[in-house]
């Protein structure tokens, strides 16, 4: 049960984005860099992407949930720590796995199949480039918009996209929280009547299906 | 029809006295006349009377730091007090609601009729003590009129603290809450055994389960009853839509459906007050209108329930 109204959430989101401006541009550039590395892998690129995702999740956990949402939502601290935990998981698996070599880490940017790369890229590009204008078109006033790296939904879908296009069993571990958030975020959006976030559960289920299908091929 | 005994509140008496010296300004007269006709009910534990319509704040007052929204809620609060409103109910569970009430009270000045009610909502007893101190700070009050245990959370431990707080003057009355029909059996046992001043539960024209055991028990044990979710969180208005007011509405001085729904609740003899929540001044005015005029008798109550069930 949500104990705040749509207008209150949008006002909080607007003031949060205002206070962080122009971090949104930096997040967009870094997101594009991650997509570029997924498209054309470079040495060390997967570690860079993992570091970027880890920072994004920890920021959303601490800056969005613990600092902002906690003032209106008693469940926000729980979500906040979950996002921080996901950031730490990404840092541990994505960053350290490369260094440890050979271990079942998660190789970001080296997909198991071309179809998975396309689905993953599609999800990540949707989160990075389509979610903010879609929200605006569907009535969320500027600057109360979802942004990869700053708000939870766009961050979850972007991360899921990269994981779908990645290799290694650790993808499942790393995809659990993003998929869970896609489902929960969709429910919250429904309760708050925010149609721009209705695609979240679809993105989560599409990501889950893609992970499942590509997971059966040898990595 | 039964006629509710209109009881002048402390503030109404003051306003009435002031009215003797007031110039003939319509607003001032309305203010003086309005609260004077407000229906009140006694708290069985003390005989002190409180207005039958209070105000809930979950969701509606949880507006965070937004200055525009805070001012808009202060306006709702102003209209509530102008109409002789008494009880404001909140909880630390409701995010920024307590801070927003404090913001409004600071701007409006402390109100004579305010009956402050909040809750303790945390597992640990020690943290409960801190939480209640924080609530006093947020509201800007030295003590609460009523401190309740939210949804029976750690009730045995908190009841110990609440008894001490009552004895030492940090709360005038103590109580316990539940909602949507949850844990009624346990609540019944607590009501039967423990000395409580208030109990808060959900009751409305469609959710009438409490009529069977809890309301009669409250009457028998002399426990005041606060009714939450009087509109089923707004769902009753969705059900009613734009259905026309039934002809009998005028027999009990109801000008809109909100007043019908509230008078159904208030006409149960065990009920002390109802606490509808709203963000809107116009809705607040409608709701406060329910404390004025005639109340339905048993046969009309049945027709009221049947009318809403049939929609
Ligand atoms: N366990 C507990 O202790 C517990 C549990 C539940 C509730 N409570 C307390 O009880 C209070 C009341 O319950 P509630 O807030 O759940 O629900 P409620 O009072 O039954 O319904 C509130 C809804 O009704 C609408 N409304 C109010 N007056 C109206 C009118 N005249 N015409 C049309 N719509 C109207 C409001 O919308 P607008 O804002 O648009 O007017 C709001 O959406 C709570 O705020 C809380 O303080 C306590």
Coordinates of C-alpha atoms in Angstrom, one line a residue, chain A residues 1-5 7-8 11 15 71-72 74, chain B residues 59 62 65-66 73 93 95-96 121 229 233 279:
Chain A
X1 CA 0.0 0.0 0.0
X2 CA 1.4 3.4 -1.1
X3 CA 1.1 6.2 1.4
X4 CA 1.8 9.1 -0.9
X5 CA 0.0 10.6 -3.9
X7 CA 1.6 14.7 -7.2
X8 CA 3.8 14.3 -4.2
X11 CA 7.2 17.0 -7.0
X15 CA 13.2 18.7 -7.1
X71 CA 10.9 11.2 3.9
X72 CA 7.6 10.0 2.4
X74 CA 8.5 4.0 5.1
Chain B
X59 CA -1.4 9.8 2.4
X62 CA 2.3 13.1 3.4
X65 CA 9.0 19.2 1.7
X66 CA 7.0 20.7 -1.2
X73 CA -2.7 21.2 3.4
X93 CA 4.2 5.4 9.5
X95 CA 6.1 9.6 6.1
X96 CA 6.1 13.4 6.4
X121 CA 4.8 2.2 15.3
X229 CA -11.4 4.4 6.5
X233 CA -10.0 5.0 1.2
X279 CA -6.6 16.9 0.5

